[in-house]
C-alpha atoms as one frame of an Amber mdcrd trajectory, in Angstrom:
protein
  11.231  21.783  -9.131   9.982  21.194 -12.288   8.741  18.085 -14.168   8.179
  16.512 -17.633   6.188  14.292 -18.736   6.299  11.057 -19.846   4.401   8.505
 -21.643   5.233   4.909 -21.625   2.693   1.524 -21.626   2.511  -0.512 -18.439
   5.969  -3.091 -18.096   4.884  -6.591 -18.498   7.558  -8.804 -17.253   6.340
 -12.768 -17.369   8.189 -15.324 -15.037   8.132 -19.409 -15.698   7.498 -21.366
 -12.464  10.058 -24.874 -12.910   7.950 -27.938 -13.328   9.204 -31.867 -13.036
   5.272 -33.003 -14.440   4.907 -32.835 -18.547   4.954 -29.134 -19.586   1.719
 -27.953 -21.313   3.346 -24.592 -21.767   7.028 -23.761 -24.029   8.808 -20.628
 -24.796  10.018 -19.903 -27.934  12.159 -16.509 -28.442   9.973 -14.785 -25.578
   6.964 -16.450 -27.325   4.259 -18.877 -25.102   3.181 -21.621 -27.211   0.177
 -23.647 -25.083  -0.451 -27.067 -25.938  -3.669 -27.763 -24.737  -3.478 -31.697
 -23.714  -4.264 -34.478 -26.064  -5.876 -32.128 -28.625  -4.016 -30.014 -31.606
  -4.919 -26.716 -30.368  -1.561 -24.293 -30.525  -1.506 -20.497 -28.831   0.970
 -18.503 -29.112   1.938 -14.997 -26.593   4.830 -12.603 -27.602   5.979 -10.924
 -24.745   9.277  -8.048 -24.618   9.942  -9.387 -20.771  10.056 -13.219 -20.538
  11.938 -14.741 -17.216  12.639 -18.466 -17.754  12.738 -21.320 -15.585  16.876
 -21.149 -15.183  16.812 -17.694 -14.421  17.139 -16.553 -10.670  15.343 -14.010
  -8.570  18.584 -11.533  -8.519  19.087 -11.450 -12.291  15.253 -10.888 -12.769
  15.708  -7.388 -10.817  18.863  -6.573 -12.856  17.723  -7.330 -16.134  14.228
  -5.840 -15.676  13.708  -3.689 -12.572  17.026  -2.316 -11.144  16.633   1.002
 -12.961  13.493   1.630 -11.007  16.419   2.927  -8.605  17.117   5.411 -10.628
  13.585   6.256 -11.550  12.577   7.103  -7.481  15.991   8.786  -7.023  14.761
  11.294 -10.093  11.776  11.681  -8.046   9.277   9.452  -9.989   6.889   6.793
  -8.064   7.192   3.385  -9.086   5.317   0.265  -8.171   5.959  -3.490  -8.538
   3.108  -5.560  -8.697   3.344  -9.367  -8.455   0.345 -10.901  -9.688  -0.344
 -14.699 -10.883  -2.528 -18.130  -9.691  -1.408 -19.377  -6.274   1.442 -21.425
  -6.032   3.397 -19.875  -8.666   6.254 -18.089  -7.113   4.987 -14.904  -6.247
   5.814 -14.482  -2.687   9.514 -16.401  -3.590   9.796 -13.617  -5.655   9.296
 -10.926  -3.555   9.525 -11.968  -0.257  12.041 -14.466  -0.612  16.027 -14.519
   1.047  17.287 -13.158  -2.170  13.793 -11.373  -3.172  12.585  -8.248  -4.713
  12.005  -6.047  -0.884  15.971  -6.836   0.026  17.220  -6.053  -3.135  15.133
  -2.771  -3.531  15.578  -1.582  -0.102  19.427  -2.324  -0.068  20.012  -0.506
  -3.542  18.243   2.871  -2.424  20.072   2.719   1.258  23.567   2.611  -0.841
  23.075   5.442  -3.061  21.606   7.374  -0.495  24.055   6.550   2.147  26.078
   9.849   3.469  23.572  12.483   2.377  22.011  14.794   5.305  19.680  15.979
   3.015  17.773  12.584   2.252  15.408  10.180   3.772  14.586   6.655   3.490
  11.804   5.112   4.998   9.797   1.768   5.764   6.096   1.250   6.126   4.280
  -2.467   5.419   0.632  -2.806   5.246  -0.975  -5.876   4.815  -4.529  -6.305
   3.522  -6.450  -9.791   4.773  -9.502 -11.069   3.069 -11.676 -12.369   5.902
 -13.634 -15.394   5.712 -17.422 -15.445   4.363 -19.855 -14.065   7.040 -23.969
 -14.074   5.605 -25.690 -11.083   6.077 -28.805 -11.261   7.267 -30.205  -8.807
   4.859 -29.330 -10.010   1.609 -28.349 -13.837   2.858 -25.293 -13.866   0.832
 -21.972 -14.869   1.948 -19.729 -11.260   2.414 -15.938 -11.450   2.540 -14.546
  -7.949   4.342 -11.075  -6.421   4.080  -9.315  -5.127   6.821  -6.019  -3.412
   6.967  -3.193  -4.460   9.313   0.593  -2.669  10.172   3.382  -4.734   9.116
   5.835  -3.691  10.869   3.667  -4.461  13.966   4.030  -7.738  16.068   1.589
 -10.461  14.828  -1.587 -11.169  17.001  -3.587 -14.083  17.251  -5.886 -15.892
  14.472  -9.444 -13.525  14.146  -8.376 -11.007  16.328  -9.140  -8.398  13.846
 -10.453  -5.345  15.097 -11.294  -3.935  11.945  -8.105  -3.108  10.511  -6.659
   0.872   9.525  -8.894   3.191   7.408  -7.644   4.563   4.145  -8.437   8.452
   3.973  -8.095  10.499   1.177  -5.633  14.237   1.331  -6.469  16.891  -1.271
  -3.410  17.343  -2.700  -0.762  13.561  -1.166  -4.133  11.807  -2.434  -4.844
   8.463  -0.327  -2.922   7.416   2.671  -3.451   5.217   5.568  -4.420   6.424
   8.531  -2.277   5.314  11.691   0.158   2.866   9.479   3.730   2.692  11.133
   6.645   4.468   9.066   9.984   4.037  10.260  13.442   6.028   9.341  16.008
   4.026   8.286  19.226   5.383   9.070  21.810   2.516   9.278  22.108  -0.722
   7.527  21.711  -3.066  10.837  17.973  -1.159  10.540  17.047  -1.932   7.474
  17.757  -6.122   7.974  16.036  -6.056  10.886  12.457  -4.088  10.087  12.473
  -5.929   6.674  13.041  -9.007   8.113  10.663  -8.283  11.098   8.068  -7.552
   8.429   8.387 -10.679   6.311   8.348 -12.767   9.248   5.169 -10.481   9.794
   3.439 -11.406   6.621   4.758 -14.596   6.495   3.118 -15.658   9.807   0.019
 -13.958   8.758   0.043 -16.410   5.126   0.875 -19.169   7.330  -2.791 -18.554
   9.111  -4.438 -18.381   6.036  -2.813 -22.155   4.754  -3.447 -23.697   7.942
  -7.502 -22.335   8.419  -9.551 -22.721  11.505 -12.026 -20.622  12.848 -11.329
 -16.352  12.256  -7.932 -17.273   9.833  -7.942 -15.127   6.886  -9.210 -16.046
   3.662  -6.221 -14.139   1.443  -3.538 -12.152   2.826  -1.780  -9.248   0.261
   1.549  -7.675   1.119   2.551  -3.715   0.145   5.938  -2.924   1.065   6.791
   0.860   0.353   9.745   2.685   0.398   9.717   6.383   0.753  12.738   8.832
  -0.305  12.422  11.981   1.086  15.043  15.006  -1.033  15.182  18.188   0.905
  17.308  21.161  -1.483  18.496  24.224  -0.459  15.479  25.978  -0.742  13.744
  24.002   1.862  11.559  21.749  -0.498  11.182  18.162  -0.030  10.329  16.085
  -2.699   8.548  12.545  -2.260   9.249   9.790  -4.137   7.543   5.702  -3.204
   8.431   3.013  -4.122   5.549   0.119  -3.698   6.541  -3.459  -3.780   3.120
  -5.679  -3.850   2.675  -9.399  -3.508  -0.859 -10.013  -4.748  -2.812 -13.407
  -3.507  -3.503 -16.012  -5.917  -5.706 -15.403  -8.814  -8.789 -18.132  -9.166
 -10.417 -17.777 -12.546 -13.894 -18.182 -12.841 -16.381 -20.122 -14.390 -20.034
 -19.814 -15.554 -21.740 -19.124 -12.636 -19.017 -17.228 -10.965 -17.802 -20.325
  -8.893 -13.903 -19.734  -8.671 -11.869 -22.572  -9.855  -8.209 -22.629  -7.713
  -5.012 -24.273  -8.898  -5.914 -28.329  -9.692  -9.515 -27.676 -10.320 -10.687
 -27.244  -6.465 -13.775 -25.497  -6.525 -13.683 -22.447  -3.664 -17.446 -21.478
  -4.553 -18.145 -18.024  -4.605 -18.448 -17.151  -1.748 -14.969 -16.340  -0.840
 -14.245 -14.170  -3.827 -11.079 -11.694  -2.878 -11.947  -8.061  -2.765  -8.559
  -6.669  -3.816  -8.148  -9.004  -7.005 -11.863  -7.993  -8.133 -10.918  -4.983
  -8.185  -7.789  -4.990  -9.716  -8.962  -6.895 -12.776 -11.911  -4.590 -13.248
  -9.147  -1.314 -13.030  -6.660  -2.841 -15.584 -10.580  -3.862 -17.513 -11.393
  -0.242 -17.497  -8.388   1.140 -18.306  -7.699  -0.675 -21.063 -11.087   0.337
 -22.612 -10.444   3.937 -21.719 -13.047   3.880 -19.449 -13.857   7.233 -18.242
 -14.489   6.146 -14.576 -11.899   3.603 -13.364 -13.011   1.912 -10.103  -9.939
   2.993  -7.826 -12.213   3.181  -4.290 -13.590  -0.380  -4.804 -11.214  -1.508
  -2.317  -8.827  -0.324   0.026  -5.581  -1.825  -1.518  -6.572  -0.280  -4.671
  -7.021   3.126  -3.299  -3.186   2.803  -2.019  -2.405   1.879  -5.720  -3.996
   4.382  -7.346  -1.347   6.496  -8.139   0.616   3.454  -9.943  -2.786   2.160
 -11.938  -3.663   5.522 -12.596  -0.761   6.508 -14.646   0.792   9.504 -11.959
   4.162   6.459 -12.031   5.548   3.751 -13.380   4.015   0.634 -13.111   5.595
  -2.849 -13.298   3.059  -5.881 -13.676   5.621  -9.431 -12.298   3.345 -11.930
 -14.049   3.905 -15.436 -13.076   3.075 -18.724 -15.177   3.371 -22.337 -13.773
   4.435 -24.172 -17.076   2.239 -27.387 -16.104  -1.225 -25.911 -16.021  -3.059
 -24.790 -19.324  -6.070 -23.307 -18.564  -4.961 -21.476 -15.352  -1.733 -20.186
 -17.106  -3.813 -19.570 -20.065  -5.836 -16.971 -17.835  -3.167 -15.393 -16.267
  -1.129 -14.642 -20.160  -4.686 -13.368 -21.293  -4.618 -10.625 -18.390  -0.654
 -10.093 -19.068  -1.785  -9.164 -22.498  -4.339  -6.824 -21.471  -2.247  -5.557
 -19.071   0.478  -4.562 -21.704  -1.733  -2.479 -23.723  -2.256  -0.497 -21.019
  -0.556   3.247 -21.338   0.323   5.774 -18.300   1.987   9.140 -18.010   4.521
   9.776 -14.934   6.312  13.204 -13.891  10.549  12.897 -13.895  11.884  15.397
 -11.806  13.514  17.734 -14.646  15.441  20.753 -12.712  14.985  23.038 -10.206
  13.922  26.794 -11.026  13.234  29.963  -8.439  14.983  31.555  -5.930  15.596
  30.908  -2.252  12.832  30.840   0.787  14.773  34.506   2.422  14.591  36.241
  -1.465  10.722  34.609  -2.060   9.996  36.375   1.580  11.412  39.627   0.306
   9.567  39.691  -2.894   6.311  39.082  -0.706   7.230  42.481   1.046   8.253
  43.869  -2.211   4.655  43.059  -3.760   2.702  44.412  -0.323   4.403  47.558
  -0.667   3.845  47.987  -3.748   0.193  46.986  -3.456  -0.271  49.016  -0.424
  -0.966  45.102   1.676   0.612  44.237   4.844   2.569  41.181   4.606   2.004
  40.456   8.024  -0.069  37.990   8.632  -1.426  37.518   4.999  -2.117  33.724
   3.365  -2.631  32.663  -0.241  -6.362  32.214   1.135  -6.830  35.208   1.767
  -6.260  36.637  -1.646  -9.490  36.525  -4.109  -8.283  36.375  -7.646 -11.225
  37.819 -10.017 -11.056  38.356 -13.668  -9.230  41.517 -13.796  -6.705  40.899
 -10.908  -3.222  42.223 -11.766   0.256  40.333 -12.427   1.254  41.377  -9.405
  -1.415  39.791  -7.019  -1.210  36.474  -8.829   2.410  36.681  -8.183   1.739
  37.326  -4.405  -0.879  34.319  -4.324   1.689  31.989  -5.984   5.209  33.032
  -3.637   2.577  32.886  -0.124   1.854  29.202  -1.441   5.408  28.160  -2.338
   6.894  29.413   0.945   3.643  27.995   3.043   4.328  24.338   1.301   8.190
  25.096   2.502   6.910  25.189   5.502   4.582  22.358   5.757   7.479  19.472
   3.588   9.294  20.580   6.788   6.940  20.184   9.293   6.742  16.533   7.893
  10.533  15.500   7.904   9.937  16.612  11.326   7.289  14.701  11.768   7.891
  11.699  10.270  11.361  11.750  12.357  10.124  11.818  15.663   7.198   9.763
  15.122  10.366   7.089  13.686  12.344   7.735  16.629   9.221   6.882  19.249
   8.518   3.608  17.686  12.290   2.629  17.461  12.225   3.102  21.285   9.194
   0.843  21.353   6.426   3.189  21.951   4.407   2.603  19.039   4.178  -1.499
  20.175   3.098  -0.106  23.322  -0.066   1.980  22.705  -3.618   0.551  21.855
  -3.369  -0.593  18.256  -6.398   0.034  15.740  -5.782  -2.983  13.448  -5.872
  -5.749  16.005  -8.130  -6.278  19.380  -6.532  -5.914  22.678  -5.278  -9.993
  24.248  -7.901 -10.930  26.277  -6.536 -11.211  30.337  -5.489 -14.047  31.915
  -7.874 -16.549  33.646  -6.405 -16.078  36.935  -5.997 -12.311  37.288  -9.827
 -11.589  35.571 -11.154 -13.830  38.295  -8.881 -12.035  41.251 -10.440  -8.636
  39.867 -14.274 -10.182  40.146 -13.781 -11.233  44.046 -12.051  -8.005  44.356
 -15.315  -6.311  43.173 -13.656  -4.397  40.523 -14.392  -5.111  36.457 -11.025
  -6.003  34.233 -11.335  -2.951  33.044 -11.403  -0.182  36.297  -8.634   1.401
  37.392  -6.588   1.166  34.091  -5.008   4.412  32.776  -5.097   4.298  29.062
  -3.267   6.739  26.525  -6.277   5.707  24.201  -9.419   4.258  24.832 -12.065
   2.208  23.126 -15.885   2.646  23.178 -18.515   0.181  22.131 -18.033   0.968
  18.084 -14.661   0.222  18.926 -13.133   3.672  18.387 -10.421   5.623  19.708
 -10.606   9.151  21.771  -7.982  10.641  23.340  -7.388  10.648  27.588 -10.311
   8.973  29.252 -10.534   6.646  32.813 -12.070   3.653  31.812 -13.531   3.112
  35.814 -15.439   6.068  34.139 -16.818   5.136  30.877 -17.675   1.859  32.651
 -19.868   3.438  35.015 -21.342   5.568  32.241 -22.204   2.872  29.778 -24.378
   1.199  33.214 -26.316   4.038  33.690 -27.423   4.457  30.600 -28.091   0.684
  30.176 -30.088   1.022  33.488 -32.174   4.524  32.046 -32.873   2.198  28.891
 -34.248  -0.395  30.734 -36.353   1.756  32.935 -37.525   3.473  30.241 -38.757
  -0.549  28.720 -40.718  -1.471  31.518 -43.074   1.851  31.563
């Protein structure tokens, strides 16, 4: 598969939220005019793409974002990031009844309908910012980012275990280990899993607004549609469409205090790790810095392809027409976003012979150079400065044949994992992002009276140790007895 490079600027779309209060911001020919109250100070911010208060979400999608479906089907990954202050309609645009998640999913599914060599899968990730906790070393209030699986049922308030982990593959980049991915084969499945994910995100977001002990400070949501297309050679081309709903942005004043909508101070203790990292990345991209801090948060690692120029990125900025300071800060950031340029890769055509032709060519090259082709791998060939063209061609062909096998294995693995998830096996196993639900009081008292620990005699496919790690195939009774022996030894050593 051949790719051609494309250079574009980051697509910035500004949407205005309707208001019944006095308007402090007016739109004149795609230009925002800000009038500071009780003064004659006016500021103008021009943008190419503006969504007025009268336009609906389907109109926004059809006018500014529906072309991303064509980019994804041609093999070019794309991302849509909803950004703005709190209560400006970001969740309504992305997760509403006519939101972008349902629109993108429906259009991609209809375009791939009936194609046996195409696969559409869905995965949902939630990034919860926990309540601040005081550090014993520095005395500062620290917040943590916890990644949750949006396709699995929501748990109780504050039952976060530590969340899913982000890993890095040498060729595929960052990915979330253990995140559920379901293959969409029917329209009913698309509606079912999308509605379930939207409900889980709304539940987690509702706990944030309700407050209470263990409630998250902020919640960011990421919906990912992956399109895999397999050609006659067995090569699988993967493109991803990410829809991100970032939590509300709060401007900062001197001293680091955050000011939320309405002027209410939230203080420096409740800083949002994801938004801080997102703004640092955009500032570094605008200044063409040599270092881009993608690793400052888990969510920005997943978005590194979109923010790093390997995918088409569109930032959907939301502003409130009745708030001057808040909207001015967001419009200034949107202007910075528009100055960022990136280059993506789009599939141009298919080249090369089929897998059988490549294997035959490998045998010919091996016979020509006197090398046995049995068990030969690309990593076993050492390339020197004076290497022949035949040796270089042999190594490239071996790498291509190995890639075909890996792609086919990935295709089968995603399909089998999706089938197990649909059968209910994914929800019955021990989860990595949330704690196991506590047992009832009567059951715990009965086990205590019987002289057994609550976990004794319980066979599990996974088990937990003291550090919250998960390992395969052990009995909890054996683990409990071993831990008791270790505690006795430590107590004996302390007495000595």
